[in-house]
mmCIF file of C-alpha atoms and ligand atoms in Angstrom:
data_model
loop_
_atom_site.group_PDB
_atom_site.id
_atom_site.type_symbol
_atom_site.label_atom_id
_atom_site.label_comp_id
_atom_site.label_asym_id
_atom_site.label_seq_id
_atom_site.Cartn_x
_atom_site.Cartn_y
_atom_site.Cartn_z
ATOM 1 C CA UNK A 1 52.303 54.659 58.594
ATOM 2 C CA UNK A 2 50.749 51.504 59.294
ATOM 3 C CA UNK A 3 50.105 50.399 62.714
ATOM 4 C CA UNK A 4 52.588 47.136 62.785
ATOM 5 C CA UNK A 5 56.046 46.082 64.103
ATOM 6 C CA UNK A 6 57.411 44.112 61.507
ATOM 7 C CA UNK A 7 60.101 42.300 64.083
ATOM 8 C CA UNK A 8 57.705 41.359 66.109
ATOM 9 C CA UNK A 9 55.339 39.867 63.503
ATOM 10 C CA UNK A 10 58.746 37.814 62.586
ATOM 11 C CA UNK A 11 59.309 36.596 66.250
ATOM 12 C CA UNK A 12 56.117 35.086 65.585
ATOM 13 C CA UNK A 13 55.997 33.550 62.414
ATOM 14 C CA UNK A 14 59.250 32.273 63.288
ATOM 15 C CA UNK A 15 57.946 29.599 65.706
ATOM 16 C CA UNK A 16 54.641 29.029 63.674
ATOM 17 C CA UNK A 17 55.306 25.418 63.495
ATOM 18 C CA UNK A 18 55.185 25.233 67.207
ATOM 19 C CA UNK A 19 52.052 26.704 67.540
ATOM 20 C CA UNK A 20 49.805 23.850 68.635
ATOM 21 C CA UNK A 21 52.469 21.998 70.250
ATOM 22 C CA UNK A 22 51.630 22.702 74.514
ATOM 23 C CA UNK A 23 54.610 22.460 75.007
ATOM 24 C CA UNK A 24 56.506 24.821 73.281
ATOM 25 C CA UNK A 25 57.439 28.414 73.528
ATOM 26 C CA UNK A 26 53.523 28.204 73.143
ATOM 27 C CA UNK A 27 52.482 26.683 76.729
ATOM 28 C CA UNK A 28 51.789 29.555 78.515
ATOM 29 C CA UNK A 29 48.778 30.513 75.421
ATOM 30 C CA UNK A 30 47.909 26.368 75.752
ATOM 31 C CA UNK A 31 47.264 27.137 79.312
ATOM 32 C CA UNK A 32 45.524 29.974 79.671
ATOM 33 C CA UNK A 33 42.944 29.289 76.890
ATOM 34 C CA UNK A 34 40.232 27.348 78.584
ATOM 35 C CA UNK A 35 40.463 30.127 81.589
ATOM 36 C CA UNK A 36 40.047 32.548 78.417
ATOM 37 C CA UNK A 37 37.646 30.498 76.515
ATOM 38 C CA UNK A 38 35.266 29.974 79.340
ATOM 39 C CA UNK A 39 35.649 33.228 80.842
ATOM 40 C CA UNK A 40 34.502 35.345 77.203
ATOM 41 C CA UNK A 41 31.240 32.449 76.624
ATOM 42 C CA UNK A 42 30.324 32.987 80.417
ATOM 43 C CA UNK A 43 30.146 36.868 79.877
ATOM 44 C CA UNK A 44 29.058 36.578 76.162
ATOM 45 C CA UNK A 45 27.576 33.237 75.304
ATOM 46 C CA UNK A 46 29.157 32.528 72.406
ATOM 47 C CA UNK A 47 26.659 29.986 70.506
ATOM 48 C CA UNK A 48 25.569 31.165 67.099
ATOM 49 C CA UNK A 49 27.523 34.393 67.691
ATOM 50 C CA UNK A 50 29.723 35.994 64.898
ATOM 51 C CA UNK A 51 32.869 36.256 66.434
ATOM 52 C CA UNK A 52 36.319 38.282 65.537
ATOM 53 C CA UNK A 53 39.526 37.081 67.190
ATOM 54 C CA UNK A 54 42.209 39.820 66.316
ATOM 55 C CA UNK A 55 45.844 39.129 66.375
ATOM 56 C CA UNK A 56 44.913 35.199 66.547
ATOM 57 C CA UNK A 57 48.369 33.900 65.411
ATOM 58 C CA UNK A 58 48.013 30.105 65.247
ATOM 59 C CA UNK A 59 44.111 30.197 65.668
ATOM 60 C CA UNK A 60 44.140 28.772 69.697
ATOM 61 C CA UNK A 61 41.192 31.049 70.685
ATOM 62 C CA UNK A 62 39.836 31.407 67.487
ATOM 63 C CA UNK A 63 39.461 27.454 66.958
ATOM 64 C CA UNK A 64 38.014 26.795 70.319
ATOM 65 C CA UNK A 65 35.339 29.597 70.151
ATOM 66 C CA UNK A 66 34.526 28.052 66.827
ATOM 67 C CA UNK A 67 33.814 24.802 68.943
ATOM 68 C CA UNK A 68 31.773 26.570 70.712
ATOM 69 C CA UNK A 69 29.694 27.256 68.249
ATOM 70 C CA UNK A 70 30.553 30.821 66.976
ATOM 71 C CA UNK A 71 30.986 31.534 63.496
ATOM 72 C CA UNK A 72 35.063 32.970 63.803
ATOM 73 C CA UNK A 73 37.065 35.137 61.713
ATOM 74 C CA UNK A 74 40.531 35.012 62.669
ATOM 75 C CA UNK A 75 42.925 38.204 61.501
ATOM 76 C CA UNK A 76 46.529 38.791 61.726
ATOM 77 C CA UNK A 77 49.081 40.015 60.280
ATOM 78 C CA UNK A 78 51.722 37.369 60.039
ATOM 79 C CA UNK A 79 51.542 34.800 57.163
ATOM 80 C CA UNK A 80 53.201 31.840 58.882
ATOM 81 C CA UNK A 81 50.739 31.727 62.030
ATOM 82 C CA UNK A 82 47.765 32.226 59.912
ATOM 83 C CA UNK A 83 48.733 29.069 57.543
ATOM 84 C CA UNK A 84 49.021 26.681 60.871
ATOM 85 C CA UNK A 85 45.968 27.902 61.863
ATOM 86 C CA UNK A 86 44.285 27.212 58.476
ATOM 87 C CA UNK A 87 46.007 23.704 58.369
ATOM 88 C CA UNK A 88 44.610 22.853 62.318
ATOM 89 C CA UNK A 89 40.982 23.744 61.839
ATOM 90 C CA UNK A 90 40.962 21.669 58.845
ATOM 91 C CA UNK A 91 42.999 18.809 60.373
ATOM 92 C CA UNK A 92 40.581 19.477 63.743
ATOM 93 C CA UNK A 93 37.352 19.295 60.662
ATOM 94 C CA UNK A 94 36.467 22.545 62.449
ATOM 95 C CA UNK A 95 34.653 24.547 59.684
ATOM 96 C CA UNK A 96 33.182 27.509 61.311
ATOM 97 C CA UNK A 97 36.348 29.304 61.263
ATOM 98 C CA UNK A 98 38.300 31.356 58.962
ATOM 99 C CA UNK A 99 41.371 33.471 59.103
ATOM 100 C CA UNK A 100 42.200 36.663 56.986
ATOM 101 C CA UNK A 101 45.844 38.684 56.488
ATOM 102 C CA UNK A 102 44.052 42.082 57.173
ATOM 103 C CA UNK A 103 44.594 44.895 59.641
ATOM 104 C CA UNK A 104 42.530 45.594 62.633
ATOM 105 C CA UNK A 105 41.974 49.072 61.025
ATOM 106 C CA UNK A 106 41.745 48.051 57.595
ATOM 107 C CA UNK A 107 38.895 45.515 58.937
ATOM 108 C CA UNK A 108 37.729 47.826 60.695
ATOM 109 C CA UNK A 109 36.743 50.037 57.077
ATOM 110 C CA UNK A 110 35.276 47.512 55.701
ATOM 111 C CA UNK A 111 33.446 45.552 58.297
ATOM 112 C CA UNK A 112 32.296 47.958 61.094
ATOM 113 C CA UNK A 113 29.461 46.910 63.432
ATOM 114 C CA UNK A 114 29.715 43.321 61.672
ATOM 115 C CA UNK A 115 30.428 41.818 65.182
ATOM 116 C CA UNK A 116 28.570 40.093 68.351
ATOM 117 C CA UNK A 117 31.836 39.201 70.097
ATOM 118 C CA UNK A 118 35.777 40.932 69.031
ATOM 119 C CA UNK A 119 38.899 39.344 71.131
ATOM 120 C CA UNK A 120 42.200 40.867 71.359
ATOM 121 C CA UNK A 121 44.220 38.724 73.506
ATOM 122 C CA UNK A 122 48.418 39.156 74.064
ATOM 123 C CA UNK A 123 48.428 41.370 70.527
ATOM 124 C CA UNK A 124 48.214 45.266 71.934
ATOM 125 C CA UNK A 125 51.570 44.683 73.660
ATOM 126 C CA UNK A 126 53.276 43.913 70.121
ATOM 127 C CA UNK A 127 51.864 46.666 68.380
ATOM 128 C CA UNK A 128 53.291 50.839 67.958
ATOM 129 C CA UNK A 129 49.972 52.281 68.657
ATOM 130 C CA UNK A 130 47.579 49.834 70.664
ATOM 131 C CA UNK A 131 45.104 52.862 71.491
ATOM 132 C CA UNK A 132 44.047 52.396 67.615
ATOM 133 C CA UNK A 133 43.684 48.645 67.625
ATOM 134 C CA UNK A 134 41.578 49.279 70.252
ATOM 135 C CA UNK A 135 39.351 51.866 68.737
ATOM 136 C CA UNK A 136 39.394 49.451 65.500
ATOM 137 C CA UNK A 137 37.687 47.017 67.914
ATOM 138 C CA UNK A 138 34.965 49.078 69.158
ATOM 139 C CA UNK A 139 34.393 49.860 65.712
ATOM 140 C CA UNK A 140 34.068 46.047 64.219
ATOM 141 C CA UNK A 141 31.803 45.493 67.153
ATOM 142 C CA UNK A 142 27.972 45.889 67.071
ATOM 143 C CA UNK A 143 26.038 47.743 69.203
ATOM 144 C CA UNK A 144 25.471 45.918 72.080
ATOM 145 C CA UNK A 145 28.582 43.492 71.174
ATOM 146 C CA UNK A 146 31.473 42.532 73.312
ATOM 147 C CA UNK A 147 35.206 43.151 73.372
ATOM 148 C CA UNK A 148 37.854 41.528 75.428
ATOM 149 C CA UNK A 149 41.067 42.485 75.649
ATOM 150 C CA UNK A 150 44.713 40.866 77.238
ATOM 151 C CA UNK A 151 47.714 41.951 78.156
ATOM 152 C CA UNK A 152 50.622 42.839 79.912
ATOM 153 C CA UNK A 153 50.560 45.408 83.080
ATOM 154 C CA UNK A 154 52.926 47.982 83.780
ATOM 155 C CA UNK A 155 54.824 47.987 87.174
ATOM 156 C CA UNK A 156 58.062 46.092 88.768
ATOM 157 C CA UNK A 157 55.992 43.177 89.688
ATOM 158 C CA UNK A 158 54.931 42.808 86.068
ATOM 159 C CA UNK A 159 58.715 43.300 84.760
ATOM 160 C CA UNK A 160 60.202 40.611 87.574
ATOM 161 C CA UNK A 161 57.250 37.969 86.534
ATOM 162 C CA UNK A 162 56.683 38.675 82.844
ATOM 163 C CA UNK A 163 60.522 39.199 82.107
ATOM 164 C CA UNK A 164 62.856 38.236 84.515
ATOM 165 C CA UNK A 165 60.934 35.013 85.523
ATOM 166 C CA UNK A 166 59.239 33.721 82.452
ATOM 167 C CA UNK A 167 61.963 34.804 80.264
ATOM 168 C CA UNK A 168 64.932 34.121 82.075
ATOM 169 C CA UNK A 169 64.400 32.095 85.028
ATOM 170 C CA UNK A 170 61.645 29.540 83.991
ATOM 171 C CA UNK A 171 62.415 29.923 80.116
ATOM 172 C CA UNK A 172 58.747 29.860 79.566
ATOM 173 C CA UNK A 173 58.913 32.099 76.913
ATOM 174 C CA UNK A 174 62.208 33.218 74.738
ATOM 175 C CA UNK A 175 63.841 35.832 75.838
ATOM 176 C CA UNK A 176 62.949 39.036 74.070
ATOM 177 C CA UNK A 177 59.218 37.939 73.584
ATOM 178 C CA UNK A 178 57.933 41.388 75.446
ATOM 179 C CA UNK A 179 59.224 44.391 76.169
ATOM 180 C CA UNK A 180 58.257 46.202 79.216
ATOM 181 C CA UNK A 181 57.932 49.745 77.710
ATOM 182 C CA UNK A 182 54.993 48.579 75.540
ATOM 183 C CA UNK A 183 53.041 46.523 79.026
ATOM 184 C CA UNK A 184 49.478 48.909 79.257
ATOM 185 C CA UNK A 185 48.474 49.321 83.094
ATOM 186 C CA UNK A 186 44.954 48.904 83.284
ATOM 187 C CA UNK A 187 43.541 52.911 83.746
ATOM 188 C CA UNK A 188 45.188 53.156 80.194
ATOM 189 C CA UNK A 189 43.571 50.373 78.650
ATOM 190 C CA UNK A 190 40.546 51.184 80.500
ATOM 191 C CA UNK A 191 40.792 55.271 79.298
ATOM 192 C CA UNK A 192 41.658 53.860 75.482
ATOM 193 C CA UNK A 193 38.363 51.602 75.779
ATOM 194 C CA UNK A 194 36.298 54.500 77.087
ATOM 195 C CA UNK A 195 37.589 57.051 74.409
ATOM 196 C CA UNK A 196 36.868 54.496 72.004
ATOM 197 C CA UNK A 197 32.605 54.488 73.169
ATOM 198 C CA UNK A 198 33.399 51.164 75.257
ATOM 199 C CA UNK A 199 31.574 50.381 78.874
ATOM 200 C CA UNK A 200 33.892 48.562 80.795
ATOM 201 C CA UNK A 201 32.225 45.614 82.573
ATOM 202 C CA UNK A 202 35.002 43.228 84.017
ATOM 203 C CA UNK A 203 38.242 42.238 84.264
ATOM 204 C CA UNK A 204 40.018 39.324 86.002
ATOM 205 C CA UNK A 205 43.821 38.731 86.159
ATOM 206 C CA UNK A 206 45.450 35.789 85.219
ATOM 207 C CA UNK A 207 47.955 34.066 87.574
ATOM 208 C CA UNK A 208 50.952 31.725 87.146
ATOM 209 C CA UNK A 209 51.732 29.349 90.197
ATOM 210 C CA UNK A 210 55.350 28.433 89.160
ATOM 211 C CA UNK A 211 55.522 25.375 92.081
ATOM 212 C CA UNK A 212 52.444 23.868 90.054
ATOM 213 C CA UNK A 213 52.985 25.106 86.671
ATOM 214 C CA UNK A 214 49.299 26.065 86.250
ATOM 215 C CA UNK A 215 47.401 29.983 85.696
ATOM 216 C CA UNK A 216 44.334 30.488 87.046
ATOM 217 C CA UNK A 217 41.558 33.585 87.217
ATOM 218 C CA UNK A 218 42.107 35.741 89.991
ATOM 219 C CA UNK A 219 41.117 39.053 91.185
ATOM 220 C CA UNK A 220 44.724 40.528 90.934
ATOM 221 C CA UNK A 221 45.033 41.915 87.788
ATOM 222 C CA UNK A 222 48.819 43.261 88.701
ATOM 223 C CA UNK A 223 50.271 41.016 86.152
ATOM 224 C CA UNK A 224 48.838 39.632 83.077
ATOM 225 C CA UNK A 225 44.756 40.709 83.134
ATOM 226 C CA UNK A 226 41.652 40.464 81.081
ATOM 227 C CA UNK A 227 39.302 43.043 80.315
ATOM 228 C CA UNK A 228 35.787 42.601 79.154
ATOM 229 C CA UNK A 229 33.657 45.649 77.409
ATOM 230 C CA UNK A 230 30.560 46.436 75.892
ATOM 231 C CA UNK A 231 29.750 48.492 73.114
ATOM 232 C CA UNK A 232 25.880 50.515 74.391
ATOM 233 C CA UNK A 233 23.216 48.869 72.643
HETATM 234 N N1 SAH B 301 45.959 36.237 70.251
HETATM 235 C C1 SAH B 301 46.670 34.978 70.155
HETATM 236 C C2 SAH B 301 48.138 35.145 69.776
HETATM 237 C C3 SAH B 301 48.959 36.049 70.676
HETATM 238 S S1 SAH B 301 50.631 36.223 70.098
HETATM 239 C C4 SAH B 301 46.521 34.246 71.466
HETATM 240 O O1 SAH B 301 46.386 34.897 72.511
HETATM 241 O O2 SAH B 301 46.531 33.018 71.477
HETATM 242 C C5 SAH B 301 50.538 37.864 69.363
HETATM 243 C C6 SAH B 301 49.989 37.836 67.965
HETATM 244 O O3 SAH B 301 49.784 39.188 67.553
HETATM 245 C C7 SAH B 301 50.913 37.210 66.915
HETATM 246 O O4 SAH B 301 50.229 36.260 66.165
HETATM 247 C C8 SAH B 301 51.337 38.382 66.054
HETATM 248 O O5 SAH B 301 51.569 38.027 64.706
HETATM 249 C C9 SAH B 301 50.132 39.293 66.197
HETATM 250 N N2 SAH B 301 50.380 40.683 65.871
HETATM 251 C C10 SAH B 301 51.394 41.477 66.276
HETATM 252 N N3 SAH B 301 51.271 42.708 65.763
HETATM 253 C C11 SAH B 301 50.142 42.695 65.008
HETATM 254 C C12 SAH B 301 49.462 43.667 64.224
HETATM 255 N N4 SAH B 301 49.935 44.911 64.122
HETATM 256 N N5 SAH B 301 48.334 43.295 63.582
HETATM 257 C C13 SAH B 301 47.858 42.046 63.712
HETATM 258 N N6 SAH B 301 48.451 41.082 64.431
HETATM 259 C C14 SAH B 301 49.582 41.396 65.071
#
């Protein structure tokens, strides 16, 4: 009935406590969230906006949009995250941001068009039925709003990177975090977005050099990729 995977909400309030340490099961989040960060205000300017971070876990986007000056709701699903988020943005005194146990569709009913700016970042891969998370988006965004989305592509490269290598051979992540059934290629995300009255405007990958142990923002969006949309004004 409803929309959730309750194992994999429990992988992820089972490491809560880790959350905002970088370098925990959580690095590979601590590291790609200034490419993220900076990437979403570039496209979307995010001063004085009202913001929506779905699926925020421990509040790592959610808190630094808030420092940059959006007003953020964070929403989720799993208890545990959303208390260490609540306890960092008031250890952080960051008071522009507030998180809610709600579903993207239940939000979605009660809240639509109530947003300049919705992210959805490494959630639709956890989630039965990501083409309704998506339309939930489009539907808490205001015309003329953004949405971003991240995830997980679909293809052998994608398994041997985002499996074999971050889950096995680097241990970035524990094994078990993703399964490769539920990775999106981009022409589904893309057709999901476009069903759902979304203009697709960019998208950038995000790429791990395993000799430095950094990501950057790349063209190649084979892997892990971002994808930015509007909602017509
Ligand atoms: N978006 C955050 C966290 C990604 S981890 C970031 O990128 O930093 C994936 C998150 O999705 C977890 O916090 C998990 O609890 C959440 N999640 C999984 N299924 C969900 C669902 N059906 N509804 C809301 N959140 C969900």
């Amino acid at each position: 009935m409803s929309n959730v995977d309750a194992q994999e909400l429990a992988k992820f309030s089972e490491l809560a406590h880790r959350w905002w340490d970088p370098e925990s099961e959580f690095r590979p989040l601590h590291q790609i969230n200034p490419l993220r960060l900076a990437w979403i205000d570039g496209l979307a300017d995010l001063r004085g906006k009202q913001a929506l971070d779905v699926g925020c876990g421990g509040g790592l986007l959610a808190e630094a949009m808030a420092t940059r000056a959006a007003r953020v709701t964070g929403i989720d699903l799993a208890a545990r995250p959303l208390g260490v988020a609540r306890l960092h943005a008031l250890d952080a005194g960051v008071t522009n941001v507030e998180y809610r146990e709600i579903a993207t569709e239940a939000l979605a009913l009660e809240q639509p068009a109530a947003y300049d700016v919705v992210t959805c970042m490494e959630m639709l891969e956890h989630v039965p039925d990501p083409a309704a998370v998506v339309r939930a988006c489009a539907t808490l965004a205001r015309p003329g709003g953004w949405v971003f989305f991240s995830t997980l592509n679909r293809n052998p490269k994608a398994f041997l990177l985002a499996i074999v290598g971050a889950e096995y051979l680097l241990r970035l992540l524990p094994r078990g975090t993703h399964e490769y059934a539920r990775f999106i290629r981009p022409s589904e995300l893309a057709r999901w977005a476009r069903e759902a009255g979304l203009d697709l405007q960019a998208s950038r990958g995000l790429q791990y050099n395993p000799l430095t142990r950094r990501y950057g923002l790349a063209a190649d969006t084979s892997v892990n990729y971002l994808v930015a949309c509007r909602k017509p004004a």
